C-alpha cells in the first residue's frame, strides 16, 4: 500500500512542479510585457527581440533539473579531435593566402568594462603599450594584414549596452585606416530576483542606479544578436565564410594564417565548422573551461557546470590537460543554419550576484564556446601559449608593458632576448589593482627579461631603470613603505621592512 502512496506523491509532485514552473513563466511574460510598454517605439523593437531570447533561456532554466552534466558520462576527447598546432603548421601556406583572407571577418568581444582594473568605460580603451589601447592594437594588426596581403578583412566589434556609446565615439579616429569596422550590440537581459524569479527592473531605463537591473548575457549571445542585427547576412552576402572570434583583452589572439588555410583547404563535405584553440593548462589556469567527449560530441565543460564533488578533479592538470583560450574559428553559413533551425543548444550558466543594496539576483548566461557540440566536424587545435595573453589584472599589464615583449604592427611577441619561453609569474598586491595607481608606482617599467617570479605587497614604489631577475619578493608591512631606488638590480632577493628615499 505504501508503495502506491509513494508513487502517487511522486506524480503529484511533478505535476505541482510543472504548475509552479508554468506560473513562473506566465508571471515573467507579464512582467516583460509591462516593461516593454515603458519603452519608445525604436527601443521596444530591439528589446522585443532581446526578450524573445531571454524567454527561451528562462524557459530552459526552469526545465533544468540537477547538474548540467552527468560526471560518469564524461571522457577524454579522442586523440584525433584535438590536433597539435605543429601538424597544421606543417601543411604550409598557398601562394594566394589573400583569397582565404578575403573570406574571413574578425570578431572581437567588446562588451566588458574596465571596472576590475579601476577604469571607467570600455576595457578596450585602456592603454596597454606605448599609449596604444587594446582597440588600437587590434586595428593595427588587421590593417597590417590587409596591406601586406592586399586583402579586405573587416573588424566586427560585439559591444554591450555598457560599452557601445563610448566605443562608437572612438571609432571616428580609425576612419582613414585600411580596415572596415562594423559594430553590433549584444542583447540586454533583465536581472532576476533570486527568490521571486521576476525582473528587478521597473522600466527600460539603464542609466545610473537602475543600470543594475540589466546585464549583457555572456558571449554565447553572439549567435543570436549577430543574426538579429543583420550583420550575419551582410557578411555572407560579401562572400565571407568564417569568423575568427576572440576576447579583445587577449593580446595573443591574432589572425593565424595556418589555421585559416587549414579551414579553407578542407573538402566541402568534410568542412570543419568550428575550431576551438586550446592550450596546455598550468597551475594558473585551473578554472579555465576544458574540452571533453560527451554523448559522442566534443563539448566545452566550464567550472560552473561541474558538480561540487568533482571540482578538484576538474582543476587537476593530469586529467584535463588543456583549456579553452576562447579563440574560435566559426563557419558563417553554419551559424546561419543553426540559428534558423533554432538548434544551438548552449548550456545555461547561472551567475548569482549580490547588488550594492544587498539584493540577491541571478543572471542567466551562456558561453560562445559551448556551441561547439552543435557544429559539424568541430575540433580543437592545441596552440602555443603565446596565443593566450589576456590582460585581466595590473599584474598582466606589467608583463605586456615590459621588455619581455616586443611589438610589431600591433602584435606582441616574446622578446628574442628572453632565454626561456615561459612568462614570469607576477603577483601585485592591492595597492596596484587600479591602473592609475599602478602607473604612479613605477617611474618606468623595470627590466624583467630574466625574471621568473615577482610578488609585491603593500606600499611599494619603483625608481627608474630597476632590473628584476630570478625570484623577487617585496613586502612592505602595514604602515611601512618601500621605495626601490633608481638603477637597483634585484636578483633572487626578498625585500621587507621599511625603505624610504626622500628628495634632498
Short mmCIF file of C-alpha atoms in Angstrom, two decimals:
data_model
loop_
_atom_site.label_atom_id
_atom_site.label_comp_id
_atom_site.label_asym_id
_atom_site.label_seq_id
_atom_site.Cartn_x
_atom_site.Cartn_y
_atom_site.Cartn_z
CA UNK A 1 0.00 0.00 0.00
CA UNK A 2 2.75 2.44 0.97
CA UNK A 3 4.31 1.91 -2.47
CA UNK A 4 1.26 3.31 -4.23
CA UNK A 5 1.28 6.32 -1.95
CA UNK A 6 4.94 6.96 -2.77
CA UNK A 7 4.22 6.63 -6.49
CA UNK A 8 1.21 8.86 -6.22
CA UNK A 9 3.00 11.54 -4.28
CA UNK A 10 5.82 11.39 -6.83
CA UNK A 11 3.32 12.01 -9.61
CA UNK A 12 1.63 14.82 -7.72
CA UNK A 13 4.94 16.49 -7.00
CA UNK A 14 5.94 16.65 -10.64
CA UNK A 15 2.51 17.93 -11.55
CA UNK A 16 2.85 20.52 -8.78
CA UNK A 17 6.33 21.46 -10.01
CA UNK A 18 5.01 21.71 -13.56
CA UNK A 19 2.26 24.09 -12.41
CA UNK A 20 4.76 26.13 -10.46
CA UNK A 21 7.03 26.33 -13.49
CA UNK A 22 4.14 27.45 -15.65
CA UNK A 23 3.23 30.11 -13.07
CA UNK A 24 6.80 31.44 -13.03
CA UNK A 25 6.82 31.58 -16.79
CA UNK A 26 3.44 33.34 -17.04
CA UNK A 27 4.46 35.90 -14.40
CA UNK A 28 7.75 36.53 -16.22
CA UNK A 29 5.97 37.08 -19.56
CA UNK A 30 3.55 39.53 -17.93
CA UNK A 31 6.40 41.50 -16.33
CA UNK A 32 8.35 41.64 -19.61
CA UNK A 33 5.26 42.87 -21.42
CA UNK A 34 4.83 45.60 -18.80
CA UNK A 35 8.49 46.62 -19.20
CA UNK A 36 8.12 46.85 -22.99
CA UNK A 37 5.18 49.20 -22.51
CA UNK A 38 7.58 51.74 -20.92
CA UNK A 39 9.89 51.85 -23.98
CA UNK A 40 9.72 54.11 -27.02
CA UNK A 41 8.97 52.51 -30.40
CA UNK A 42 12.57 52.05 -31.65
CA UNK A 43 13.73 50.74 -28.28
CA UNK A 44 10.75 48.41 -27.99
CA UNK A 45 11.58 46.78 -31.34
CA UNK A 46 15.12 45.90 -30.22
CA UNK A 47 14.04 44.92 -26.72
CA UNK A 48 11.32 42.64 -28.08
CA UNK A 49 13.98 40.60 -29.89
CA UNK A 50 16.15 40.60 -26.75
CA UNK A 51 13.23 39.44 -24.63
CA UNK A 52 12.38 36.64 -27.09
CA UNK A 53 15.87 35.28 -26.49
CA UNK A 54 15.55 35.79 -22.76
CA UNK A 55 12.21 33.93 -22.64
CA UNK A 56 13.80 30.90 -24.34
CA UNK A 57 16.68 30.98 -21.86
CA UNK A 58 14.35 31.39 -18.87
CA UNK A 59 12.14 28.55 -20.12
CA UNK A 60 15.16 26.24 -20.31
CA UNK A 61 16.38 27.44 -16.91
CA UNK A 62 13.06 26.38 -15.36
CA UNK A 63 13.22 22.97 -17.08
CA UNK A 64 16.71 22.04 -15.96
CA UNK A 65 16.87 19.66 -13.04
CA UNK A 66 20.11 18.81 -11.27
CA UNK A 67 23.65 19.33 -12.58
CA UNK A 68 24.21 20.14 -16.25
CA UNK A 69 26.47 17.13 -16.77
CA UNK A 70 26.43 13.52 -15.66
CA UNK A 71 30.01 13.08 -14.48
CA UNK A 72 30.05 9.36 -15.26
CA UNK A 73 29.46 10.08 -18.97
CA UNK A 74 32.50 12.34 -19.33
CA UNK A 75 35.51 11.02 -21.16
CA UNK A 76 38.67 12.48 -22.63
CA UNK A 77 38.30 13.67 -26.23
CA UNK A 78 39.54 11.15 -28.82
CA UNK A 79 43.14 11.75 -29.96
CA UNK A 80 42.20 12.99 -33.44
CA UNK A 81 39.69 15.57 -32.21
CA UNK A 82 42.41 17.88 -30.85
CA UNK A 83 45.19 18.49 -33.37
CA UNK A 84 48.62 19.80 -32.34
CA UNK A 85 49.26 23.22 -33.90
CA UNK A 86 52.54 21.99 -35.37
CA UNK A 87 50.73 19.45 -37.57
CA UNK A 88 48.62 22.27 -39.02
CA UNK A 89 51.64 24.50 -39.47
CA UNK A 90 53.45 21.83 -41.49
CA UNK A 91 50.64 21.98 -44.09
CA UNK A 92 52.26 25.27 -45.12
CA UNK A 93 50.60 28.18 -46.92
CA UNK A 94 49.39 28.55 -50.51
CA UNK A 95 50.61 31.38 -52.74
CA UNK A 96 47.19 33.03 -52.72
CA UNK A 97 46.50 33.25 -49.00
CA UNK A 98 44.79 36.60 -49.67
CA UNK A 99 41.92 34.68 -51.30
CA UNK A 100 41.37 32.93 -47.96
CA UNK A 101 41.73 36.19 -46.02
CA UNK A 102 39.00 37.74 -48.16
CA UNK A 103 36.61 35.09 -46.81
CA UNK A 104 37.37 35.97 -43.18
CA UNK A 105 35.98 38.53 -40.73
CA UNK A 106 37.49 39.17 -37.29
CA UNK A 107 35.07 39.50 -34.36
CA UNK A 108 36.25 40.92 -31.04
CA UNK A 109 34.14 40.55 -27.90
CA UNK A 110 33.99 44.12 -26.62
CA UNK A 111 31.21 44.03 -24.03
CA UNK A 112 33.30 44.39 -20.87
CA UNK A 113 34.06 47.44 -18.74
CA UNK A 114 37.42 48.27 -17.16
CA UNK A 115 35.96 48.33 -13.65
CA UNK A 116 38.02 45.41 -12.31
CA UNK A 117 41.13 47.45 -13.17
CA UNK A 118 39.74 50.65 -11.67
CA UNK A 119 38.91 52.26 -15.04
CA UNK A 120 35.69 53.83 -16.25
CA UNK A 121 34.28 52.94 -19.66
CA UNK A 122 35.06 50.04 -22.03
CA UNK A 123 38.04 47.89 -21.11
CA UNK A 124 39.21 48.00 -24.75
CA UNK A 125 40.07 51.70 -24.31
CA UNK A 126 42.70 51.11 -21.59
CA UNK A 127 46.26 51.89 -22.75
CA UNK A 128 48.36 48.75 -22.70
CA UNK A 129 51.53 49.53 -24.62
CA UNK A 130 53.19 52.80 -25.73
CA UNK A 131 49.89 54.71 -25.40
CA UNK A 132 48.10 52.11 -27.56
CA UNK A 133 44.79 50.71 -26.31
CA UNK A 134 43.51 47.16 -26.89
CA UNK A 135 41.38 48.56 -29.70
CA UNK A 136 44.33 50.43 -31.29
CA UNK A 137 46.39 47.23 -31.34
CA UNK A 138 43.53 45.25 -32.90
CA UNK A 139 43.05 47.83 -35.67
CA UNK A 140 46.81 47.95 -36.34
CA UNK A 141 47.00 44.14 -36.63
CA UNK A 142 44.16 43.88 -39.13
CA UNK A 143 45.28 46.90 -41.13
CA UNK A 144 48.76 45.33 -41.39
CA UNK A 145 47.16 42.09 -42.70
CA UNK A 146 45.07 43.96 -45.27
CA UNK A 147 48.05 45.95 -46.52
CA UNK A 148 50.51 43.05 -46.56
CA UNK A 149 48.23 40.66 -48.45
CA UNK A 150 46.11 43.23 -50.29
CA UNK A 151 43.07 41.76 -48.57
CA UNK A 152 39.80 43.01 -47.12
CA UNK A 153 39.36 41.59 -43.62
CA UNK A 154 36.73 43.58 -41.72
CA UNK A 155 36.75 44.07 -37.94
CA UNK A 156 33.46 43.44 -36.12
CA UNK A 157 33.04 44.58 -32.52
CA UNK A 158 30.38 42.98 -30.36
CA UNK A 159 29.56 45.75 -27.88
CA UNK A 160 27.19 45.68 -24.94
CA UNK A 161 24.87 48.46 -23.73
CA UNK A 162 27.72 49.25 -21.28
CA UNK A 163 30.36 49.88 -23.98
CA UNK A 164 28.51 50.81 -27.18
CA UNK A 165 28.30 54.59 -26.87
CA UNK A 166 31.93 55.14 -25.77
CA UNK A 167 33.27 52.73 -28.39
CA UNK A 168 31.38 54.39 -31.24
CA UNK A 169 32.79 57.81 -30.30
CA UNK A 170 36.34 56.46 -30.52
CA UNK A 171 35.82 54.70 -33.89
CA UNK A 172 35.99 58.08 -35.66
CA UNK A 173 39.76 58.03 -35.30
CA UNK A 174 40.14 54.93 -37.48
CA UNK A 175 38.31 56.45 -40.47
CA UNK A 176 41.45 56.60 -42.60
CA UNK A 177 42.80 53.18 -41.66
CA UNK A 178 42.60 50.34 -44.13
CA UNK A 179 40.06 48.32 -42.18
CA UNK A 180 36.27 48.33 -42.32
CA UNK A 181 34.78 48.38 -38.84
CA UNK A 182 31.28 47.14 -38.02
CA UNK A 183 29.66 47.10 -34.60
CA UNK A 184 26.63 45.38 -33.20
CA UNK A 185 25.16 45.16 -29.74
CA UNK A 186 24.70 42.01 -27.74
CA UNK A 187 21.37 41.60 -26.01
CA UNK A 188 20.31 43.31 -22.83
CA UNK A 189 18.62 40.93 -20.38
CA UNK A 190 16.88 41.67 -17.07
CA UNK A 191 18.48 40.52 -13.84
CA UNK A 192 16.03 38.47 -11.84
CA UNK A 193 15.30 38.40 -8.14
CA UNK A 194 16.68 35.13 -6.75
CA UNK A 195 13.56 34.49 -4.64
CA UNK A 196 10.67 35.68 -6.80
CA UNK A 197 12.35 34.85 -10.16
CA UNK A 198 10.97 38.12 -11.56
CA UNK A 199 12.86 41.05 -13.14
CA UNK A 200 14.03 43.72 -10.70
CA UNK A 201 13.67 46.42 -13.38
CA UNK A 202 10.69 48.76 -13.16
CA UNK A 203 11.16 50.27 -16.63
CA UNK A 204 13.53 50.06 -19.61
CA UNK A 205 15.98 52.75 -18.42
CA UNK A 206 19.62 51.70 -17.97
CA UNK A 207 21.38 54.77 -16.58
CA UNK A 208 22.60 55.38 -13.01
CA UNK A 209 21.16 53.27 -10.22
CA UNK A 210 18.73 51.40 -12.48
CA UNK A 211 21.68 50.21 -14.58
CA UNK A 212 22.00 47.39 -12.06
CA UNK A 213 18.71 45.93 -13.30
CA UNK A 214 20.20 44.82 -16.64
CA UNK A 215 23.14 42.73 -17.83
CA UNK A 216 24.74 41.51 -21.08
CA UNK A 217 24.13 37.72 -21.05
CA UNK A 218 27.64 36.40 -21.68
CA UNK A 219 29.33 35.95 -25.05
CA UNK A 220 27.20 32.93 -26.01
CA UNK A 221 24.69 35.58 -27.04
CA UNK A 222 26.85 36.37 -30.11
CA UNK A 223 24.99 33.93 -32.37
CA UNK A 224 21.50 35.36 -31.84
CA UNK A 225 22.45 39.04 -31.75
CA UNK A 226 24.76 38.68 -34.78
CA UNK A 227 21.87 37.19 -36.74
CA UNK A 228 19.23 39.60 -35.34
CA UNK A 229 21.14 42.76 -36.29
CA UNK A 230 21.53 41.71 -39.92
CA UNK A 231 25.36 41.64 -39.92
CA UNK A 232 25.49 37.87 -40.38
CA UNK A 233 23.54 38.15 -43.65
CA UNK A 234 25.57 41.18 -44.74
CA UNK A 235 28.90 39.34 -44.31
CA UNK A 236 27.57 36.21 -46.05
CA UNK A 237 26.46 38.39 -48.98
CA UNK A 238 30.01 39.80 -49.14
CA UNK A 239 31.37 36.26 -49.55
CA UNK A 240 32.69 35.82 -46.02
CA UNK A 241 32.82 32.19 -44.87
CA UNK A 242 34.44 32.21 -41.43
CA UNK A 243 34.73 34.48 -38.41
CA UNK A 244 37.68 34.47 -36.04
CA UNK A 245 36.21 35.31 -32.62
CA UNK A 246 38.26 36.25 -29.55
CA UNK A 247 38.25 38.41 -26.42
CA UNK A 248 39.55 41.91 -27.11
CA UNK A 249 41.75 41.73 -24.00
CA UNK A 250 43.63 38.65 -25.29
CA UNK A 251 46.67 40.23 -26.93
CA UNK A 252 47.79 36.85 -28.30
CA UNK A 253 44.65 36.40 -30.42
CA UNK A 254 45.94 37.46 -33.83
CA UNK A 255 44.78 36.04 -37.18
CA UNK A 256 46.73 32.82 -37.71
CA UNK A 257 47.23 32.13 -41.42
CA UNK A 258 47.97 28.41 -40.92
CA UNK A 259 44.71 27.72 -39.09
CA UNK A 260 42.85 29.81 -41.68
CA UNK A 261 44.40 27.85 -44.55
CA UNK A 262 43.61 24.53 -42.84
CA UNK A 263 39.92 25.52 -42.64
CA UNK A 264 39.75 26.68 -46.24
CA UNK A 265 41.53 23.64 -47.70
CA UNK A 266 39.08 21.00 -46.40
CA UNK A 267 36.81 19.35 -49.00
CA UNK A 268 33.23 20.70 -48.89
CA UNK A 269 31.68 17.51 -47.47
CA UNK A 270 34.21 17.41 -44.60
CA UNK A 271 34.30 21.15 -43.92
CA UNK A 272 35.23 21.84 -40.30
CA UNK A 273 32.63 24.31 -39.00
CA UNK A 274 34.24 25.14 -35.66
CA UNK A 275 37.80 25.26 -34.34
CA UNK A 276 38.47 25.99 -30.69
CA UNK A 277 42.04 26.96 -29.88
CA UNK A 278 43.09 25.27 -26.65
CA UNK A 279 46.43 25.35 -24.87
CA UNK A 280 48.16 23.35 -22.14
CA UNK A 281 46.93 24.02 -18.63
CA UNK A 282 49.27 25.37 -15.98
CA UNK A 283 48.53 25.85 -12.27
CA UNK A 284 47.34 29.38 -13.11
CA UNK A 285 44.60 28.09 -15.45
CA UNK A 286 42.80 25.57 -13.25
CA UNK A 287 39.47 27.41 -13.62
CA UNK A 288 39.51 27.54 -17.43
CA UNK A 289 36.88 25.59 -19.41
CA UNK A 290 38.10 22.34 -20.96
CA UNK A 291 37.11 20.12 -23.91
CA UNK A 292 35.53 16.75 -23.12
CA UNK A 293 33.84 13.96 -25.06
CA UNK A 294 30.21 13.68 -24.01
CA UNK A 295 27.49 11.65 -25.71
CA UNK A 296 29.59 11.32 -28.88
CA UNK A 297 30.25 15.05 -29.20
CA UNK A 298 33.09 17.38 -28.32
CA UNK A 299 31.78 19.61 -25.60
CA UNK A 300 33.04 22.56 -23.57
CA UNK A 301 32.92 21.97 -19.81
CA UNK A 302 33.04 25.11 -17.66
CA UNK A 303 33.82 25.08 -13.93
CA UNK A 304 30.32 26.46 -13.21
CA UNK A 305 28.81 23.23 -14.62
CA UNK A 306 30.90 20.86 -12.53
CA UNK A 307 29.16 19.14 -9.58
CA UNK A 308 30.78 20.31 -6.29
CA UNK A 309 32.16 16.85 -5.52
CA UNK A 310 34.23 16.87 -8.71
CA UNK A 311 35.65 20.41 -8.72
CA UNK A 312 39.10 19.28 -7.56
CA UNK A 313 39.18 16.64 -10.27
CA UNK A 314 38.20 19.29 -12.84
CA UNK A 315 41.06 21.51 -11.67
CA UNK A 316 43.63 18.72 -11.89
CA UNK A 317 46.29 19.25 -14.54
CA UNK A 318 46.61 15.49 -15.09
CA UNK A 319 43.04 14.55 -16.08
CA UNK A 320 42.12 17.70 -18.02
CA UNK A 321 45.35 18.83 -19.63
CA UNK A 322 44.10 21.67 -21.82
CA UNK A 323 41.80 24.68 -21.52
CA UNK A 324 39.84 26.92 -23.88
CA UNK A 325 41.57 30.16 -24.92
CA UNK A 326 38.28 31.47 -26.36
CA UNK A 327 39.98 31.98 -29.74
CA UNK A 328 37.38 30.42 -32.04
CA UNK A 329 37.06 29.93 -35.81
CA UNK A 330 33.43 29.51 -36.79
CA UNK A 331 31.68 28.92 -40.12
CA UNK A 332 29.22 31.70 -41.03
CA UNK A 333 26.89 29.50 -43.13
CA UNK A 334 26.77 27.06 -40.19
CA UNK A 335 25.80 29.85 -37.75
CA UNK A 336 23.04 30.84 -40.18
CA UNK A 337 21.78 27.24 -40.46
CA UNK A 338 21.79 26.58 -36.70
CA UNK A 339 20.07 29.90 -35.95
CA UNK A 340 17.32 29.20 -38.49
CA UNK A 341 16.79 25.69 -37.13
CA UNK A 342 16.92 27.01 -33.54
CA UNK A 343 19.38 24.16 -32.96
CA UNK A 344 22.03 25.95 -30.92
CA UNK A 345 21.71 24.37 -27.51
CA UNK A 346 24.01 26.30 -25.16
CA UNK A 347 24.26 25.21 -21.54
CA UNK A 348 22.98 27.83 -19.12
CA UNK A 349 25.43 29.33 -16.66
CA UNK A 350 23.58 30.63 -13.59
CA UNK A 351 25.61 33.53 -12.22
CA UNK A 352 24.47 34.67 -8.75
CA UNK A 353 25.23 38.29 -7.77
CA UNK A 354 24.58 40.43 -4.71
CA UNK A 355 23.80 44.06 -5.58
CA UNK A 356 25.04 47.02 -3.53
CA UNK A 357 21.80 47.20 -1.55
CA UNK A 358 22.18 43.53 -0.57
CA UNK A 359 19.58 42.18 -3.01
CA UNK A 360 20.36 38.68 -4.32
CA UNK A 361 19.85 38.34 -8.07
CA UNK A 362 20.71 35.81 -10.74
CA UNK A 363 21.96 36.32 -14.28
CA UNK A 364 21.36 33.64 -16.89
CA UNK A 365 24.36 33.49 -19.21
CA UNK A 366 25.82 31.32 -21.98
CA UNK A 367 29.35 30.90 -23.37
CA UNK A 368 30.25 31.23 -27.07
CA UNK A 369 32.43 28.08 -26.98
CA UNK A 370 29.59 25.93 -25.62
CA UNK A 371 28.11 25.79 -29.14
CA UNK A 372 30.96 23.55 -30.32
CA UNK A 373 28.77 20.45 -29.89
CA UNK A 374 26.22 21.77 -32.43
CA UNK A 375 28.67 22.24 -35.32
CA UNK A 376 29.80 19.58 -37.80
CA UNK A 377 33.39 18.25 -37.80
CA UNK A 378 34.30 20.51 -34.88
CA UNK A 379 37.81 20.17 -33.50
CA UNK A 380 40.30 21.63 -31.06
CA UNK A 381 43.75 22.86 -32.03
CA UNK A 382 46.37 22.81 -29.28
CA UNK A 383 48.15 26.12 -29.87
CA UNK A 384 51.30 27.59 -28.27
CA UNK A 385 50.76 29.52 -25.04
CA UNK A 386 51.73 32.72 -26.89
CA UNK A 387 48.22 32.79 -28.43
CA UNK A 388 46.77 33.28 -24.95
CA UNK A 389 47.94 36.58 -23.47
CA UNK A 390 44.96 38.01 -21.61
CA UNK A 391 45.19 41.24 -19.63
CA UNK A 392 42.76 40.81 -16.73
CA UNK A 393 44.77 42.46 -13.93
CA UNK A 394 47.53 45.00 -13.39
CA UNK A 395 49.92 42.04 -12.94
CA UNK A 396 49.16 41.04 -16.56
CA UNK A 397 49.54 44.68 -17.60
CA UNK A 398 53.03 44.86 -16.09
CA UNK A 399 54.09 41.86 -18.20
CA UNK A 400 52.82 43.25 -21.51
CA UNK A 401 54.23 46.75 -20.86
CA UNK A 402 57.67 45.36 -20.10
CA UNK A 403 60.66 44.46 -22.29
CA UNK A 404 59.58 40.80 -22.17
CA UNK A 405 57.58 41.59 -25.28
CA UNK A 406 58.40 43.42 -28.47
CA UNK A 407 55.68 44.97 -30.61
CA UNK A 408 55.38 44.84 -34.37
CA UNK A 409 52.33 46.12 -36.29
CA UNK A 410 50.09 45.79 -33.23
CA UNK A 411 51.23 42.24 -32.40
CA UNK A 412 53.15 41.39 -29.24
CA UNK A 413 55.76 38.63 -29.34
CA UNK A 414 58.05 37.34 -26.62
CA UNK A 415 61.40 39.12 -26.87
CA UNK A 416 64.16 37.10 -28.55
CA UNK A 417 66.41 38.23 -25.71
CA UNK A 418 64.47 36.15 -23.19
CA UNK A 419 66.16 32.80 -22.93
CA UNK A 420 63.16 30.66 -21.96
CA UNK A 421 59.70 30.82 -23.49
CA UNK A 422 57.54 30.86 -20.33
CA UNK A 423 56.25 34.14 -18.89
CA UNK A 424 57.22 35.06 -15.32
CA UNK A 425 54.67 34.63 -12.56
CA UNK A 426 53.72 38.12 -11.31
CA UNK A 427 51.52 38.86 -8.28
CA UNK A 428 50.98 42.50 -7.42
CA UNK A 429 49.10 43.37 -4.21
CA UNK A 430 46.02 45.54 -3.64
CA UNK A 431 47.92 48.84 -3.93
CA UNK A 432 48.45 48.08 -7.63
CA UNK A 433 44.89 46.99 -8.58
CA UNK A 434 43.79 50.24 -10.21
CA UNK A 435 45.62 51.19 -13.39
CA UNK A 436 46.20 54.84 -12.35
CA UNK A 437 47.69 53.80 -9.02
CA UNK A 438 49.72 51.04 -10.68
CA UNK A 439 51.26 53.55 -13.13
CA UNK A 440 52.08 56.02 -10.34
CA UNK A 441 54.16 53.36 -8.57
CA UNK A 442 56.61 52.87 -11.45
CA UNK A 443 58.93 55.65 -12.66
CA UNK A 444 59.32 53.36 -15.64
CA UNK A 445 58.69 49.65 -16.19
CA UNK A 446 61.55 47.51 -14.77
CA UNK A 447 63.77 45.27 -16.90
CA UNK A 448 62.16 41.84 -16.50
CA UNK A 449 63.96 39.79 -19.17
CA UNK A 450 65.45 37.40 -16.61
CA UNK A 451 62.59 37.38 -14.10
CA UNK A 452 60.92 34.11 -13.01
CA UNK A 453 58.68 35.23 -10.19
CA UNK A 454 57.68 38.58 -8.70
CA UNK A 455 55.48 39.16 -5.65
CA UNK A 456 54.86 42.71 -4.42
CA UNK A 457 52.67 43.52 -1.43
CA UNK A 458 51.93 46.78 0.38
CA UNK A 459 53.08 50.36 -0.27
CA UNK A 460 55.94 49.84 -2.74
CA UNK A 461 57.31 52.14 -5.47
CA UNK A 462 59.94 51.55 -8.16
CA UNK A 463 62.53 54.12 -9.30
CA UNK A 464 63.84 54.45 -12.85
CA UNK A 465 65.70 51.61 -14.59
CA UNK A 466 65.20 48.93 -11.95
CA UNK A 467 66.16 45.42 -13.01
CA UNK A 468 64.43 42.30 -11.61
CA UNK A 469 65.91 38.80 -12.02
CA UNK A 470 65.11 35.30 -10.77
CA UNK A 471 62.65 35.34 -7.85
CA UNK A 472 61.97 38.72 -6.24
CA UNK A 473 59.62 39.21 -3.30
CA UNK A 474 58.98 42.71 -1.93
CA UNK A 475 56.74 43.06 1.12
CA UNK A 476 56.04 46.37 2.89
CA UNK A 477 54.21 45.75 6.13
CA UNK A 478 51.17 47.80 7.08
CA UNK A 479 52.24 51.40 7.75
CA UNK A 480 55.67 50.89 6.15
CA UNK A 481 56.79 51.94 2.70
CA UNK A 482 59.48 50.58 0.41
CA UNK A 483 60.98 52.69 -2.39
CA UNK A 484 63.14 50.59 -4.69
CA UNK A 485 65.91 53.03 -5.69
CA UNK A 486 66.63 54.03 -9.28
CA UNK A 487 69.06 51.69 -11.04
CA UNK A 488 68.65 48.93 -8.43
CA UNK A 489 69.27 45.36 -9.57
CA UNK A 490 67.41 42.76 -7.51
CA UNK A 491 68.27 39.13 -8.21
CA UNK A 492 66.72 36.34 -6.07
CA UNK A 493 66.02 38.79 -3.24
CA UNK A 494 63.39 39.18 -0.54
CA UNK A 495 62.94 42.82 0.48
CA UNK A 496 60.87 43.60 3.56
CA UNK A 497 60.59 46.26 6.27
CA UNK A 498 60.86 49.95 5.51
CA UNK A 499 62.97 51.75 2.88
CA UNK A 500 62.14 55.37 2.15
CA UNK A 501 64.08 57.51 -0.25
CA UNK A 502 63.30 61.22 0.19
CA UNK A 503 64.22 64.01 -2.17
CA UNK A 504 67.05 66.08 -0.62
#
